[in-house]
Amino acid sequence: MAKGGKGYLTILLLASAVMAAASVKQDADLEAGRRAYEASDYLKAIQSLEAAAAKDPQNGDVHLLLAKSFLELREHDAAIRSAEKAVSLDPQNSIYHEWLGRAYGDKADHASWFSAISLAKKTRKEFETAVQLDGKNFSARQALIEFDCSAPGLVGGGEEKALPQIKQLAEMDAAEGHYASGNCRRQKKDFTAADQEFTKALESGPKSAELIFDIGDYAVKRSQPDRLLAVADAGERVAPIDARRHFYRGVALVLKRENPAEAERLLWEYAQKAPTRAGYPRPAAAHVWLGQLLENENKPEDAVKEYETALKLDPKNKMAQEALKRLKKR
């Protein structure tokens, strides 16, 4: 009897060891996927994450990161499948619904008109569900507000739906509220009002790096160097290792024609180190601004090289295309 008990115990110990080893391998695959994602190596991230999902198919976070990786590669259907899987595993998870909405929305932006209508409706539904599940999921609220301010009533949008959401958000966080209001005005091309709200957002101590740097993107498009410096300062406080703070400060210095050596350093560093990811200016943009810097210094040949580098990285970059045409006419 004792001998039989010992054998049973051995089997249990072996089974536990096998399960522990499998768990460690799954964790290793997930960690490898995260590292690859942060390094902008999305193909490698997907490979590691799919291995992790095979070992632990009930892990919603694995499927969420898969969805994000597929979105970066613009593989919309795969992103939707992964996000839908995450939601099916945990229907009460606000972040999963938010990212399923983002996946639907991204596909809608690239779909035919008829398909886009259905996808847009699904997008709003997921954003709304995310907010209902967690009222403090500010990024989901911002996504819902932007949708309602920009989308027509045909797909469920409408500014009248956004206004109560903006009011609720402002009551919870002043900076988020001002940003939401400014973003809504931006969608309506009321840039004077957007300027005022974005200024208030930056003055209200924003906590979200994405909020801060999106205002930076707006300021670049509107050629607002002082706002860009405010963005860089706010970014330094909230996300001191985020490369975007260098980009926006560098662009501000180019626009102000101040401290060209510092501007060159900041833009070059961004071009070399920044991830290739949604929400981040592409490295090509840094080369465009380096080209503008060199133009300001009356170095047209060097400027051409930067613009050509930008076009190699992003053949559709309009700023680089227009700059090269301008320089070739000289």
PDB file of C-alpha atoms in Angstrom, residues 11-301:
ATOM      1  CA  ILE A  11       3.012  10.970 -10.698  1.00  0.00           C
ATOM      2  CA  LEU A  12       1.485  14.022  -9.056  1.00  0.00           C
ATOM      3  CA  LEU A  13       4.882  15.662  -8.642  1.00  0.00           C
ATOM      4  CA  LEU A  14       5.783  14.946 -12.268  1.00  0.00           C
ATOM      5  CA  ALA A  15       2.450  16.341 -13.466  1.00  0.00           C
ATOM      6  CA  SER A  16       2.949  19.481 -11.360  1.00  0.00           C
ATOM      7  CA  ALA A  17       6.449  19.924 -12.750  1.00  0.00           C
ATOM      8  CA  VAL A  18       5.177  19.583 -16.338  1.00  0.00           C
ATOM      9  CA  MET A  19       2.390  22.117 -15.703  1.00  0.00           C
ATOM     10  CA  ALA A  20       4.829  24.544 -14.085  1.00  0.00           C
ATOM     11  CA  ALA A  21       7.238  24.207 -17.009  1.00  0.00           C
ATOM     12  CA  ALA A  22       4.391  24.847 -19.476  1.00  0.00           C
ATOM     13  CA  SER A  23       3.353  27.928 -17.491  1.00  0.00           C
ATOM     14  CA  VAL A  24       6.910  29.249 -17.495  1.00  0.00           C
ATOM     15  CA  LYS A  25       7.157  28.697 -21.267  1.00  0.00           C
ATOM     16  CA  GLN A  26       3.835  30.452 -21.816  1.00  0.00           C
ATOM     17  CA  ASP A  27       4.984  33.384 -19.671  1.00  0.00           C
ATOM     18  CA  ALA A  28       8.271  33.471 -21.594  1.00  0.00           C
ATOM     19  CA  ASP A  29       6.404  33.614 -24.914  1.00  0.00           C
ATOM     20  CA  LEU A  30       4.141  36.399 -23.637  1.00  0.00           C
ATOM     21  CA  GLU A  31       7.115  38.379 -22.369  1.00  0.00           C
ATOM     22  CA  ALA A  32       8.937  37.870 -25.666  1.00  0.00           C
ATOM     23  CA  GLY A  33       5.827  39.102 -27.449  1.00  0.00           C
ATOM     24  CA  ARG A  34       5.715  42.211 -25.289  1.00  0.00           C
ATOM     25  CA  ARG A  35       9.388  42.967 -25.903  1.00  0.00           C
ATOM     26  CA  ALA A  36       8.987  42.539 -29.641  1.00  0.00           C
ATOM     27  CA  TYR A  37       5.915  44.775 -29.635  1.00  0.00           C
ATOM     28  CA  GLU A  38       7.777  47.515 -27.769  1.00  0.00           C
ATOM     29  CA  ALA A  39      10.614  47.188 -30.299  1.00  0.00           C
ATOM     30  CA  SER A  40       8.098  47.623 -33.177  1.00  0.00           C
ATOM     31  CA  ASP A  41       8.890  44.103 -34.432  1.00  0.00           C
ATOM     32  CA  TYR A  42       5.254  43.180 -34.871  1.00  0.00           C
ATOM     33  CA  LEU A  43       5.811  40.022 -36.922  1.00  0.00           C
ATOM     34  CA  LYS A  44       8.021  38.622 -34.182  1.00  0.00           C
ATOM     35  CA  ALA A  45       5.519  39.745 -31.555  1.00  0.00           C
ATOM     36  CA  ILE A  46       2.721  37.889 -33.324  1.00  0.00           C
ATOM     37  CA  GLN A  47       4.836  34.735 -33.597  1.00  0.00           C
ATOM     38  CA  SER A  48       5.582  34.741 -29.855  1.00  0.00           C
ATOM     39  CA  LEU A  49       2.053  35.684 -28.850  1.00  0.00           C
ATOM     40  CA  GLU A  50       0.486  32.979 -31.005  1.00  0.00           C
ATOM     41  CA  ALA A  51       2.756  30.476 -29.275  1.00  0.00           C
ATOM     42  CA  ALA A  52       1.595  31.833 -25.911  1.00  0.00           C
ATOM     43  CA  ALA A  53      -2.044  31.635 -27.010  1.00  0.00           C
ATOM     44  CA  ALA A  54      -1.614  28.007 -28.063  1.00  0.00           C
ATOM     45  CA  LYS A  55      -0.379  27.130 -24.579  1.00  0.00           C
ATOM     46  CA  ASP A  56      -2.935  29.269 -22.748  1.00  0.00           C
ATOM     47  CA  PRO A  57      -5.911  29.980 -25.042  1.00  0.00           C
ATOM     48  CA  GLN A  58      -7.928  31.464 -22.156  1.00  0.00           C
ATOM     49  CA  ASN A  59      -5.527  34.380 -21.579  1.00  0.00           C
ATOM     50  CA  GLY A  60      -7.339  37.476 -22.839  1.00  0.00           C
ATOM     51  CA  ASP A  61      -4.296  39.721 -22.466  1.00  0.00           C
ATOM     52  CA  VAL A  62      -2.424  37.613 -25.020  1.00  0.00           C
ATOM     53  CA  HIS A  63      -5.240  38.080 -27.535  1.00  0.00           C
ATOM     54  CA  LEU A  64      -5.388  41.809 -26.783  1.00  0.00           C
ATOM     55  CA  LEU A  65      -1.697  42.258 -27.546  1.00  0.00           C
ATOM     56  CA  LEU A  66      -2.152  40.153 -30.673  1.00  0.00           C
ATOM     57  CA  ALA A  67      -4.929  42.519 -31.759  1.00  0.00           C
ATOM     58  CA  LYS A  68      -2.689  45.537 -31.189  1.00  0.00           C
ATOM     59  CA  SER A  69       0.139  43.920 -33.152  1.00  0.00           C
ATOM     60  CA  PHE A  70      -2.132  43.063 -36.076  1.00  0.00           C
ATOM     61  CA  LEU A  71      -3.470  46.633 -36.084  1.00  0.00           C
ATOM     62  CA  GLU A  72       0.052  47.999 -36.454  1.00  0.00           C
ATOM     63  CA  LEU A  73       0.462  45.819 -39.550  1.00  0.00           C
ATOM     64  CA  ARG A  74      -2.988  46.896 -40.786  1.00  0.00           C
ATOM     65  CA  GLU A  75      -4.166  43.297 -40.778  1.00  0.00           C
ATOM     66  CA  HIS A  76      -7.662  44.362 -39.821  1.00  0.00           C
ATOM     67  CA  ASP A  77      -9.466  41.040 -39.977  1.00  0.00           C
ATOM     68  CA  ALA A  78      -6.859  39.309 -37.816  1.00  0.00           C
ATOM     69  CA  ALA A  79      -6.963  42.192 -35.351  1.00  0.00           C
ATOM     70  CA  ILE A  80     -10.741  41.934 -35.092  1.00  0.00           C
ATOM     71  CA  ARG A  81     -10.597  38.170 -34.545  1.00  0.00           C
ATOM     72  CA  SER A  82      -8.066  38.560 -31.744  1.00  0.00           C
ATOM     73  CA  ALA A  83      -9.984  41.381 -30.070  1.00  0.00           C
ATOM     74  CA  GLU A  84     -13.246  39.456 -30.373  1.00  0.00           C
ATOM     75  CA  LYS A  85     -11.558  36.476 -28.730  1.00  0.00           C
ATOM     76  CA  ALA A  86     -10.379  38.657 -25.843  1.00  0.00           C
ATOM     77  CA  VAL A  87     -13.915  40.012 -25.367  1.00  0.00           C
ATOM     78  CA  SER A  88     -15.412  36.514 -25.472  1.00  0.00           C
ATOM     79  CA  LEU A  89     -13.028  35.435 -22.708  1.00  0.00           C
ATOM     80  CA  ASP A  90     -13.869  38.402 -20.477  1.00  0.00           C
ATOM     81  CA  PRO A  91     -17.015  40.264 -21.602  1.00  0.00           C
ATOM     82  CA  GLN A  92     -16.796  42.610 -18.599  1.00  0.00           C
ATOM     83  CA  ASN A  93     -13.352  43.933 -19.501  1.00  0.00           C
ATOM     84  CA  SER A  94     -13.664  47.562 -20.595  1.00  0.00           C
ATOM     85  CA  ILE A  95     -10.245  47.671 -22.272  1.00  0.00           C
ATOM     86  CA  TYR A  96     -11.013  44.624 -24.421  1.00  0.00           C
ATOM     87  CA  HIS A  97     -14.195  46.273 -25.716  1.00  0.00           C
ATOM     88  CA  GLU A  98     -12.332  49.522 -26.355  1.00  0.00           C
ATOM     89  CA  TRP A  99      -9.753  47.785 -28.518  1.00  0.00           C
ATOM     90  CA  LEU A 100     -12.360  45.760 -30.356  1.00  0.00           C
ATOM     91  CA  GLY A 101     -13.961  49.109 -31.184  1.00  0.00           C
ATOM     92  CA  ARG A 102     -10.620  50.425 -32.395  1.00  0.00           C
ATOM     93  CA  ALA A 103     -10.157  47.350 -34.584  1.00  0.00           C
ATOM     94  CA  TYR A 104     -13.618  47.778 -36.124  1.00  0.00           C
ATOM     95  CA  GLY A 105     -12.956  51.478 -36.626  1.00  0.00           C
ATOM     96  CA  ASP A 106      -9.605  50.927 -38.292  1.00  0.00           C
ATOM     97  CA  LYS A 107     -11.152  48.481 -40.730  1.00  0.00           C
ATOM     98  CA  ALA A 108     -14.025  50.894 -41.382  1.00  0.00           C
ATOM     99  CA  ASP A 109     -11.502  53.553 -42.421  1.00  0.00           C
ATOM    100  CA  HIS A 110     -10.219  51.215 -45.143  1.00  0.00           C
ATOM    101  CA  ALA A 111     -13.493  49.564 -46.183  1.00  0.00           C
ATOM    102  CA  SER A 112     -15.968  50.241 -48.960  1.00  0.00           C
ATOM    103  CA  TRP A 113     -18.769  52.678 -48.152  1.00  0.00           C
ATOM    104  CA  PHE A 114     -21.365  49.940 -47.592  1.00  0.00           C
ATOM    105  CA  SER A 115     -19.144  47.840 -45.331  1.00  0.00           C
ATOM    106  CA  ALA A 116     -17.926  50.919 -43.472  1.00  0.00           C
ATOM    107  CA  ILE A 117     -21.454  51.727 -42.264  1.00  0.00           C
ATOM    108  CA  SER A 118     -21.834  48.393 -40.494  1.00  0.00           C
ATOM    109  CA  LEU A 119     -18.324  48.536 -39.074  1.00  0.00           C
ATOM    110  CA  ALA A 120     -18.802  52.097 -37.826  1.00  0.00           C
ATOM    111  CA  LYS A 121     -21.944  51.091 -35.950  1.00  0.00           C
ATOM    112  CA  LYS A 122     -20.037  48.228 -34.334  1.00  0.00           C
ATOM    113  CA  THR A 123     -17.240  50.645 -33.462  1.00  0.00           C
ATOM    114  CA  ARG A 124     -19.529  52.949 -31.534  1.00  0.00           C
ATOM    115  CA  LYS A 125     -21.261  50.073 -29.775  1.00  0.00           C
ATOM    116  CA  GLU A 126     -17.932  48.760 -28.461  1.00  0.00           C
ATOM    117  CA  PHE A 127     -16.760  52.194 -27.296  1.00  0.00           C
ATOM    118  CA  GLU A 128     -20.081  52.743 -25.541  1.00  0.00           C
ATOM    119  CA  THR A 129     -19.883  49.330 -23.879  1.00  0.00           C
ATOM    120  CA  ALA A 130     -16.333  50.063 -22.722  1.00  0.00           C
ATOM    121  CA  VAL A 131     -17.499  53.297 -21.077  1.00  0.00           C
ATOM    122  CA  GLN A 132     -20.503  51.606 -19.473  1.00  0.00           C
ATOM    123  CA  LEU A 133     -18.250  48.938 -17.982  1.00  0.00           C
ATOM    124  CA  ASP A 134     -15.715  51.440 -16.642  1.00  0.00           C
ATOM    125  CA  GLY A 135     -16.631  55.097 -16.485  1.00  0.00           C
ATOM    126  CA  LYS A 136     -13.018  55.973 -15.664  1.00  0.00           C
ATOM    127  CA  ASN A 137     -11.649  54.409 -18.825  1.00  0.00           C
ATOM    128  CA  PHE A 138     -10.783  57.844 -20.170  1.00  0.00           C
ATOM    129  CA  SER A 139      -9.285  56.628 -23.447  1.00  0.00           C
ATOM    130  CA  ALA A 140     -12.544  54.803 -24.249  1.00  0.00           C
ATOM    131  CA  ARG A 141     -14.544  57.934 -23.383  1.00  0.00           C
ATOM    132  CA  GLN A 142     -12.301  60.018 -25.621  1.00  0.00           C
ATOM    133  CA  ALA A 143     -12.747  57.518 -28.449  1.00  0.00           C
ATOM    134  CA  LEU A 144     -16.535  57.591 -28.043  1.00  0.00           C
ATOM    135  CA  ILE A 145     -16.584  61.398 -27.957  1.00  0.00           C
ATOM    136  CA  GLU A 146     -14.401  61.656 -31.062  1.00  0.00           C
ATOM    137  CA  PHE A 147     -16.652  59.185 -32.865  1.00  0.00           C
ATOM    138  CA  ASP A 148     -19.797  61.122 -32.007  1.00  0.00           C
ATOM    139  CA  CYS A 149     -18.242  64.464 -32.973  1.00  0.00           C
ATOM    140  CA  SER A 150     -16.972  63.211 -36.323  1.00  0.00           C
ATOM    141  CA  ALA A 151     -19.405  60.520 -37.481  1.00  0.00           C
ATOM    142  CA  PRO A 152     -22.800  61.225 -39.065  1.00  0.00           C
ATOM    143  CA  GLY A 153     -26.103  60.220 -37.534  1.00  0.00           C
ATOM    144  CA  LEU A 154     -26.387  57.457 -40.126  1.00  0.00           C
ATOM    145  CA  VAL A 155     -23.904  55.374 -38.150  1.00  0.00           C
ATOM    146  CA  GLY A 156     -24.963  56.554 -34.707  1.00  0.00           C
ATOM    147  CA  GLY A 157     -22.789  59.646 -34.367  1.00  0.00           C
ATOM    148  CA  GLY A 158     -23.822  63.186 -33.536  1.00  0.00           C
ATOM    149  CA  GLU A 159     -22.382  66.033 -31.495  1.00  0.00           C
ATOM    150  CA  GLU A 160     -25.473  66.117 -29.290  1.00  0.00           C
ATOM    151  CA  LYS A 161     -24.467  62.670 -28.011  1.00  0.00           C
ATOM    152  CA  ALA A 162     -20.915  63.812 -27.289  1.00  0.00           C
ATOM    153  CA  LEU A 163     -21.798  66.822 -25.147  1.00  0.00           C
ATOM    154  CA  PRO A 164     -23.077  64.880 -22.087  1.00  0.00           C
ATOM    155  CA  GLN A 165     -20.008  62.648 -22.272  1.00  0.00           C
ATOM    156  CA  ILE A 166     -17.719  65.700 -22.361  1.00  0.00           C
ATOM    157  CA  LYS A 167     -19.517  67.164 -19.340  1.00  0.00           C
ATOM    158  CA  GLN A 168     -19.149  63.927 -17.346  1.00  0.00           C
ATOM    159  CA  LEU A 169     -15.505  63.645 -18.302  1.00  0.00           C
ATOM    160  CA  ALA A 170     -14.776  67.236 -17.308  1.00  0.00           C
ATOM    161  CA  GLU A 171     -16.279  66.593 -13.881  1.00  0.00           C
ATOM    162  CA  MET A 172     -13.854  63.698 -13.348  1.00  0.00           C
ATOM    163  CA  ASP A 173     -10.723  65.278 -14.858  1.00  0.00           C
ATOM    164  CA  ALA A 174     -10.423  68.874 -16.051  1.00  0.00           C
ATOM    165  CA  ALA A 175      -7.609  68.220 -18.527  1.00  0.00           C
ATOM    166  CA  GLU A 176      -9.457  65.295 -20.095  1.00  0.00           C
ATOM    167  CA  GLY A 177     -12.590  67.424 -20.364  1.00  0.00           C
ATOM    168  CA  HIS A 178     -10.836  70.337 -22.070  1.00  0.00           C
ATOM    169  CA  TYR A 179      -9.059  67.951 -24.431  1.00  0.00           C
ATOM    170  CA  ALA A 180     -12.345  66.239 -25.334  1.00  0.00           C
ATOM    171  CA  SER A 181     -13.990  69.578 -26.016  1.00  0.00           C
ATOM    172  CA  GLY A 182     -11.022  70.727 -28.083  1.00  0.00           C
ATOM    173  CA  ASN A 183     -10.929  67.498 -30.036  1.00  0.00           C
ATOM    174  CA  CYS A 184     -14.627  67.829 -30.793  1.00  0.00           C
ATOM    175  CA  ARG A 185     -14.077  71.363 -32.087  1.00  0.00           C
ATOM    176  CA  ARG A 186     -11.142  70.084 -34.163  1.00  0.00           C
ATOM    177  CA  GLN A 187     -13.430  67.524 -35.802  1.00  0.00           C
ATOM    178  CA  LYS A 188     -15.758  70.409 -36.717  1.00  0.00           C
ATOM    179  CA  LYS A 189     -12.798  72.481 -38.013  1.00  0.00           C
ATOM    180  CA  ASP A 190     -13.487  75.182 -35.429  1.00  0.00           C
ATOM    181  CA  PHE A 191      -9.790  75.702 -34.799  1.00  0.00           C
ATOM    182  CA  THR A 192     -10.134  78.894 -32.754  1.00  0.00           C
ATOM    183  CA  ALA A 193     -12.216  77.077 -30.146  1.00  0.00           C
ATOM    184  CA  ALA A 194      -9.967  74.004 -30.380  1.00  0.00           C
ATOM    185  CA  ASP A 195      -6.916  76.188 -29.658  1.00  0.00           C
ATOM    186  CA  GLN A 196      -8.544  77.579 -26.527  1.00  0.00           C
ATOM    187  CA  GLU A 197      -9.541  74.172 -25.191  1.00  0.00           C
ATOM    188  CA  PHE A 198      -6.175  72.564 -25.907  1.00  0.00           C
ATOM    189  CA  THR A 199      -4.432  75.418 -24.111  1.00  0.00           C
ATOM    190  CA  LYS A 200      -6.644  74.842 -21.074  1.00  0.00           C
ATOM    191  CA  ALA A 201      -6.000  71.098 -21.285  1.00  0.00           C
ATOM    192  CA  LEU A 202      -2.232  71.599 -21.102  1.00  0.00           C
ATOM    193  CA  GLU A 203      -2.622  74.102 -18.251  1.00  0.00           C
ATOM    194  CA  SER A 204      -4.773  71.666 -16.242  1.00  0.00           C
ATOM    195  CA  GLY A 205      -2.042  69.146 -15.470  1.00  0.00           C
ATOM    196  CA  PRO A 206      -2.865  66.322 -17.906  1.00  0.00           C
ATOM    197  CA  LYS A 207      -1.862  62.833 -16.807  1.00  0.00           C
ATOM    198  CA  SER A 208      -2.189  61.062 -20.160  1.00  0.00           C
ATOM    199  CA  ALA A 209       0.820  61.020 -22.481  1.00  0.00           C
ATOM    200  CA  GLU A 210      -1.450  60.156 -25.413  1.00  0.00           C
ATOM    201  CA  LEU A 211      -3.578  63.232 -24.723  1.00  0.00           C
ATOM    202  CA  ILE A 212      -0.530  65.488 -24.467  1.00  0.00           C
ATOM    203  CA  PHE A 213       1.181  64.227 -27.594  1.00  0.00           C
ATOM    204  CA  ASP A 214      -1.995  64.259 -29.663  1.00  0.00           C
ATOM    205  CA  ILE A 215      -2.166  67.983 -28.946  1.00  0.00           C
ATOM    206  CA  GLY A 216       1.416  68.017 -30.201  1.00  0.00           C
ATOM    207  CA  ASP A 217       0.322  66.468 -33.483  1.00  0.00           C
ATOM    208  CA  TYR A 218      -2.345  69.152 -33.786  1.00  0.00           C
ATOM    209  CA  ALA A 219       0.229  71.870 -33.055  1.00  0.00           C
ATOM    210  CA  VAL A 220       2.600  70.555 -35.745  1.00  0.00           C
ATOM    211  CA  LYS A 221      -0.165  70.687 -38.348  1.00  0.00           C
ATOM    212  CA  ARG A 222      -1.098  74.205 -37.235  1.00  0.00           C
ATOM    213  CA  SER A 223       2.563  75.397 -37.025  1.00  0.00           C
ATOM    214  CA  GLN A 224       2.278  76.432 -33.365  1.00  0.00           C
ATOM    215  CA  PRO A 225       5.796  76.376 -31.867  1.00  0.00           C
ATOM    216  CA  ASP A 226       4.828  77.783 -28.456  1.00  0.00           C
ATOM    217  CA  ARG A 227       2.180  75.110 -28.024  1.00  0.00           C
ATOM    218  CA  LEU A 228       4.727  72.493 -29.081  1.00  0.00           C
ATOM    219  CA  LEU A 229       7.083  73.638 -26.324  1.00  0.00           C
ATOM    220  CA  ALA A 230       4.206  73.388 -23.822  1.00  0.00           C
ATOM    221  CA  VAL A 231       3.525  69.867 -25.117  1.00  0.00           C
ATOM    222  CA  ALA A 232       7.185  68.914 -24.725  1.00  0.00           C
ATOM    223  CA  ASP A 233       7.262  70.279 -21.170  1.00  0.00           C
ATOM    224  CA  ALA A 234       4.082  68.428 -20.211  1.00  0.00           C
ATOM    225  CA  GLY A 235       5.425  65.279 -21.837  1.00  0.00           C
ATOM    226  CA  GLU A 236       8.635  65.543 -19.818  1.00  0.00           C
ATOM    227  CA  ARG A 237       6.605  65.571 -16.597  1.00  0.00           C
ATOM    228  CA  VAL A 238       4.245  62.730 -17.466  1.00  0.00           C
ATOM    229  CA  ALA A 239       6.389  60.473 -19.661  1.00  0.00           C
ATOM    230  CA  PRO A 240      10.063  61.422 -19.199  1.00  0.00           C
ATOM    231  CA  ILE A 241      11.353  58.550 -21.345  1.00  0.00           C
ATOM    232  CA  ASP A 242       8.852  58.940 -24.188  1.00  0.00           C
ATOM    233  CA  ALA A 243      10.705  59.839 -27.385  1.00  0.00           C
ATOM    234  CA  ARG A 244       7.884  62.052 -28.624  1.00  0.00           C
ATOM    235  CA  ARG A 245       8.895  64.841 -26.272  1.00  0.00           C
ATOM    236  CA  HIS A 246      12.102  65.207 -28.309  1.00  0.00           C
ATOM    237  CA  PHE A 247      10.255  65.299 -31.614  1.00  0.00           C
ATOM    238  CA  TYR A 248       7.856  68.065 -30.635  1.00  0.00           C
ATOM    239  CA  ARG A 249      10.546  70.181 -28.987  1.00  0.00           C
ATOM    240  CA  GLY A 250      12.754  69.762 -32.057  1.00  0.00           C
ATOM    241  CA  VAL A 251       9.959  70.846 -34.412  1.00  0.00           C
ATOM    242  CA  ALA A 252       9.258  73.865 -32.194  1.00  0.00           C
ATOM    243  CA  LEU A 253      12.894  74.969 -32.430  1.00  0.00           C
ATOM    244  CA  VAL A 254      12.872  74.570 -36.217  1.00  0.00           C
ATOM    245  CA  LEU A 255       9.689  76.657 -36.497  1.00  0.00           C
ATOM    246  CA  LYS A 256      11.147  79.338 -34.192  1.00  0.00           C
ATOM    247  CA  ARG A 257      14.540  79.154 -35.968  1.00  0.00           C
ATOM    248  CA  GLU A 258      16.252  78.845 -32.617  1.00  0.00           C
ATOM    249  CA  ASN A 259      19.106  76.642 -31.381  1.00  0.00           C
ATOM    250  CA  PRO A 260      19.541  74.617 -34.606  1.00  0.00           C
ATOM    251  CA  ALA A 261      22.159  72.314 -33.064  1.00  0.00           C
ATOM    252  CA  GLU A 262      19.745  71.270 -30.317  1.00  0.00           C
ATOM    253  CA  ALA A 263      16.904  70.856 -32.812  1.00  0.00           C
ATOM    254  CA  GLU A 264      19.088  68.630 -34.981  1.00  0.00           C
ATOM    255  CA  ARG A 265      20.093  66.502 -31.984  1.00  0.00           C
ATOM    256  CA  LEU A 266      16.505  66.030 -30.816  1.00  0.00           C
ATOM    257  CA  LEU A 267      15.106  65.161 -34.248  1.00  0.00           C
ATOM    258  CA  TRP A 268      17.970  62.826 -35.080  1.00  0.00           C
ATOM    259  CA  GLU A 269      17.587  61.025 -31.782  1.00  0.00           C
ATOM    260  CA  TYR A 270      13.867  60.632 -32.388  1.00  0.00           C
ATOM    261  CA  ALA A 271      14.418  59.274 -35.901  1.00  0.00           C
ATOM    262  CA  GLN A 272      16.820  56.646 -34.528  1.00  0.00           C
ATOM    263  CA  LYS A 273      14.975  55.564 -31.380  1.00  0.00           C
ATOM    264  CA  ALA A 274      11.244  56.148 -31.752  1.00  0.00           C
ATOM    265  CA  PRO A 275       8.953  53.142 -32.158  1.00  0.00           C
ATOM    266  CA  THR A 276       6.994  52.749 -35.364  1.00  0.00           C
ATOM    267  CA  ARG A 277       3.538  52.813 -33.828  1.00  0.00           C
ATOM    268  CA  ALA A 278       0.156  54.495 -34.079  1.00  0.00           C
ATOM    269  CA  GLY A 279       0.183  57.718 -32.097  1.00  0.00           C
ATOM    270  CA  TYR A 280       3.871  58.343 -32.778  1.00  0.00           C
ATOM    271  CA  PRO A 281       5.134  60.578 -35.599  1.00  0.00           C
ATOM    272  CA  ARG A 282       6.837  58.366 -38.142  1.00  0.00           C
ATOM    273  CA  PRO A 283      10.639  58.527 -38.371  1.00  0.00           C
ATOM    274  CA  ALA A 284      10.129  59.973 -41.852  1.00  0.00           C
ATOM    275  CA  ALA A 285       8.578  63.061 -40.250  1.00  0.00           C
ATOM    276  CA  ALA A 286      11.761  63.663 -38.251  1.00  0.00           C
ATOM    277  CA  HIS A 287      13.788  63.582 -41.473  1.00  0.00           C
ATOM    278  CA  VAL A 288      11.378  66.059 -43.079  1.00  0.00           C
ATOM    279  CA  TRP A 289      11.932  68.500 -40.225  1.00  0.00           C
ATOM    280  CA  LEU A 290      15.675  67.918 -40.382  1.00  0.00           C
ATOM    281  CA  GLY A 291      15.403  68.880 -44.034  1.00  0.00           C
ATOM    282  CA  GLN A 292      13.530  72.043 -43.100  1.00  0.00           C
ATOM    283  CA  LEU A 293      16.207  72.842 -40.530  1.00  0.00           C
ATOM    284  CA  LEU A 294      18.902  72.535 -43.188  1.00  0.00           C
ATOM    285  CA  GLU A 295      16.891  74.676 -45.582  1.00  0.00           C
ATOM    286  CA  ASN A 296      16.697  77.343 -42.882  1.00  0.00           C
ATOM    287  CA  GLU A 297      20.496  77.187 -42.673  1.00  0.00           C
ATOM    288  CA  ASN A 298      20.771  77.576 -46.461  1.00  0.00           C
ATOM    289  CA  LYS A 299      22.125  74.059 -46.997  1.00  0.00           C
ATOM    290  CA  PRO A 300      19.870  72.881 -49.853  1.00  0.00           C
ATOM    291  CA  GLU A 301      21.980  69.871 -50.855  1.00  0.00           C
TER     292      GLU A 301
END
